[in-house]
Tab-separated table of N, CA and C and ligand atoms in Angstrom:
chain	number	residue	atom	x	y	z
A	199	MET	N	0.837	-1.205	0.000
A	199	MET	CA	0.000	0.000	0.000
A	199	MET	C	0.872	1.256	0.000
A	200	ALA	N	0.380	2.258	-0.657
A	200	ALA	CA	1.069	3.545	-0.674
A	200	ALA	C	0.037	4.622	-0.960
A	201	HIS	N	0.339	5.841	-0.534
A	201	HIS	CA	-0.554	6.932	-0.858
A	201	HIS	C	-0.371	7.287	-2.336
A	202	LYS	N	-1.389	7.933	-2.889
A	202	LYS	CA	-1.332	8.293	-4.306
A	202	LYS	C	-1.711	9.745	-4.529
A	203	ILE	N	-1.193	10.323	-5.590
A	203	ILE	CA	-1.524	11.689	-5.971
A	203	ILE	C	-2.361	11.614	-7.253
A	204	ASN	N	-3.568	12.171	-7.200
A	204	ASN	CA	-4.438	12.073	-8.372
A	204	ASN	C	-4.299	13.292	-9.298
A	205	ASP	N	-5.145	13.339	-10.310
A	205	ASP	CA	-5.032	14.378	-11.339
A	205	ASP	C	-5.385	15.785	-10.863
A	206	SER	N	-5.844	15.910	-9.618
A	206	SER	CA	-6.134	17.241	-9.078
A	206	SER	C	-4.844	17.978	-8.723
A	207	CYS	N	-3.733	17.276	-8.745
A	207	CYS	CA	-2.428	17.869	-8.419
A	207	CYS	C	-2.135	19.064	-9.325
A	208	ALA	N	-1.769	20.180	-8.676
A	208	ALA	CA	-1.456	21.400	-9.422
A	208	ALA	C	0.060	21.596	-9.545
A	209	SER	N	0.808	20.573	-9.186
A	209	SER	CA	2.280	20.612	-9.264
A	209	SER	C	2.886	21.772	-8.476
A	210	CYS	N	2.282	22.084	-7.320
A	210	CYS	CA	2.821	23.187	-6.510
A	210	CYS	C	4.038	22.746	-5.708
A	211	GLY	N	4.129	21.435	-5.425
A	211	GLY	CA	5.273	20.914	-4.692
A	211	GLY	C	5.193	21.058	-3.184
A	212	ALA	N	4.044	21.488	-2.667
A	212	ALA	CA	3.893	21.720	-1.228
A	212	ALA	C	4.091	20.460	-0.395
A	213	CYS	N	3.799	19.319	-0.937
A	213	CYS	CA	3.863	18.061	-0.188
A	213	CYS	C	5.271	17.501	-0.025
A	214	VAL	N	6.153	17.876	-0.911
A	214	VAL	CA	7.486	17.254	-0.948
A	214	VAL	C	8.219	17.308	0.387
A	215	ALA	N	8.261	18.488	1.005
A	215	ALA	CA	9.005	18.656	2.251
A	215	ALA	C	8.371	17.930	3.425
A	216	ASP	N	7.082	17.587	3.319
A	216	ASP	CA	6.397	16.933	4.428
A	216	ASP	C	6.611	15.428	4.477
A	217	CYS	N	7.196	14.863	3.465
A	217	CYS	CA	7.389	13.410	3.428
A	217	CYS	C	8.712	13.008	4.087
A	218	PRO	N	8.635	12.273	5.209
A	218	PRO	CA	9.852	11.847	5.908
A	218	PRO	C	10.634	10.784	5.143
A	219	MET	N	9.991	10.171	4.168
A	219	MET	CA	10.643	9.113	3.398
A	219	MET	C	11.234	9.624	2.081
A	220	GLU	N	11.065	10.906	1.826
A	220	GLU	CA	11.506	11.500	0.555
A	220	GLU	C	10.968	10.700	-0.645
A	221	ALA	N	9.673	10.357	-0.533
A	221	ALA	CA	9.041	9.526	-1.568
A	221	ALA	C	8.361	10.333	-2.664
A	222	ILE	N	8.234	11.650	-2.456
A	222	ILE	CA	7.498	12.458	-3.422
A	222	ILE	C	8.440	13.233	-4.334
A	223	SER	N	8.170	13.142	-5.625
A	223	SER	CA	9.002	13.863	-6.589
A	223	SER	C	8.141	14.356	-7.744
A	224	GLU	N	8.694	15.291	-8.502
A	224	GLU	CA	7.947	15.844	-9.620
A	224	GLU	C	7.857	14.817	-10.741
A	225	GLY	N	6.637	14.659	-11.249
A	225	GLY	CA	6.446	13.695	-12.328
A	225	GLY	C	6.036	14.399	-13.604
A	226	ASP	N	5.407	13.695	-14.478
A	226	ASP	CA	4.987	14.243	-15.760
A	226	ASP	C	3.598	14.859	-15.636
A	227	GLY	N	3.531	16.172	-15.421
A	227	GLY	CA	2.243	16.849	-15.300
A	227	GLY	C	1.691	16.883	-13.893
A	228	LYS	N	2.213	16.055	-13.014
A	228	LYS	CA	1.809	16.074	-11.606
A	228	LYS	C	2.911	15.424	-10.786
A	229	TYR	N	2.839	15.615	-9.473
A	229	TYR	CA	3.831	14.989	-8.608
A	229	TYR	C	3.453	13.527	-8.398
A	230	LYS	N	4.434	12.745	-7.998
A	230	LYS	CA	4.178	11.311	-7.828
A	230	LYS	C	4.822	10.811	-6.545
A	231	ILE	N	4.261	9.709	-6.033
A	231	ILE	CA	4.775	9.080	-4.820
A	231	ILE	C	5.361	7.727	-5.177
A	232	ASP	N	6.607	7.531	-4.783
A	232	ASP	CA	7.261	6.248	-5.036
A	232	ASP	C	6.696	5.210	-4.057
A	233	PRO	N	5.943	4.230	-4.549
A	233	PRO	CA	5.309	3.250	-3.664
A	233	PRO	C	6.303	2.399	-2.886
A	234	ASP	N	7.522	2.308	-3.362
A	234	ASP	CA	8.533	1.520	-2.652
A	234	ASP	C	9.102	2.268	-1.454
A	235	LYS	N	8.969	3.608	-1.471
A	235	LYS	CA	9.480	4.415	-0.358
A	235	LYS	C	8.374	4.805	0.616
A	236	CYS	N	7.159	4.994	0.121
A	236	CYS	CA	6.047	5.456	0.952
A	236	CYS	C	5.727	4.468	2.073
A	237	SER	N	5.614	5.010	3.304
A	237	SER	CA	5.304	4.161	4.459
A	237	SER	C	3.852	4.333	4.893
A	238	ASP	N	3.060	5.036	4.076
A	238	ASP	CA	1.639	5.258	4.377
A	238	ASP	C	1.411	6.045	5.659
A	239	CYS	N	2.322	6.950	5.991
A	239	CYS	CA	2.188	7.700	7.238
A	239	CYS	C	1.100	8.769	7.170
A	240	GLY	N	0.831	9.265	5.955
A	240	GLY	CA	-0.214	10.271	5.790
A	240	GLY	C	0.215	11.709	6.035
A	241	ALA	N	1.489	11.933	6.291
A	241	ALA	CA	1.980	13.278	6.596
A	241	ALA	C	1.769	14.270	5.457
A	242	CYS	N	1.723	13.792	4.244
A	242	CYS	CA	1.597	14.660	3.070
A	242	CYS	C	0.162	15.099	2.793
A	243	VAL	N	-0.794	14.338	3.254
A	243	VAL	CA	-2.194	14.562	2.882
A	243	VAL	C	-2.686	15.984	3.167
A	244	GLY	N	-2.427	16.465	4.373
A	244	GLY	CA	-2.913	17.776	4.775
A	244	GLY	C	-2.218	18.942	4.111
A	245	SER	N	-1.058	18.695	3.510
A	245	SER	CA	-0.301	19.793	2.898
A	245	SER	C	-0.770	20.120	1.487
A	246	CYS	N	-1.620	19.279	0.935
A	246	CYS	CA	-2.044	19.485	-0.453
A	246	CYS	C	-3.242	20.432	-0.561
A	247	PRO	N	-3.071	21.588	-1.213
A	247	PRO	CA	-4.160	22.561	-1.330
A	247	PRO	C	-5.303	22.110	-2.239
A	248	THR	N	-5.059	21.104	-3.072
A	248	THR	CA	-6.129	20.635	-3.958
A	248	THR	C	-6.675	19.269	-3.535
A	249	GLU	N	-6.267	18.832	-2.342
A	249	GLU	CA	-6.728	17.534	-1.803
A	249	GLU	C	-6.507	16.408	-2.798
A	250	ALA	N	-5.319	16.404	-3.412
A	250	ALA	CA	-5.027	15.402	-4.442
A	250	ALA	C	-4.399	14.124	-3.893
A	251	ILE	N	-4.035	14.147	-2.613
A	251	ILE	CA	-3.346	12.982	-2.051
A	251	ILE	C	-4.279	12.159	-1.167
A	252	SER	N	-4.310	10.863	-1.408
A	252	SER	CA	-5.151	9.992	-0.592
A	252	SER	C	-4.545	8.606	-0.513
A	253	ALA	N	-5.040	7.825	0.449
A	253	ALA	CA	-4.642	6.429	0.541
A	253	ALA	C	-5.331	5.725	-0.620
A	254	GLU	N	-4.880	4.589	-0.991
A	254	GLU	CA	-5.420	3.842	-2.125
A	254	GLU	C	-6.943	3.770	-2.113
B	407	SF4	FE1	5.535	10.223	2.308
B	407	SF4	FE2	3.923	9.543	4.302
B	407	SF4	FE3	2.923	10.747	2.099
B	407	SF4	FE4	3.833	8.226	1.974
B	407	SF4	S1	2.046	8.936	3.161
B	407	SF4	S2	4.244	9.876	0.499
B	407	SF4	S3	5.570	8.265	3.437
B	407	SF4	S4	4.365	11.651	3.611
């Protein structure tokens, strides 16, 4: 399991610094979460202004 960033992502990058696993990086048109690094802690969820991050 890993958290995911959906198409509501505005590529603002606000979530990146909140991830203790450094699992979030800029992707193609939106940011992405590396499922191999994500520990499902949920720390990034509240930082997203477009509510684009959720658990599976
Ligand atoms: Fe990082 Fe936690 Fe968000 Fe996973 S749920 S991407 S570990 S901040």
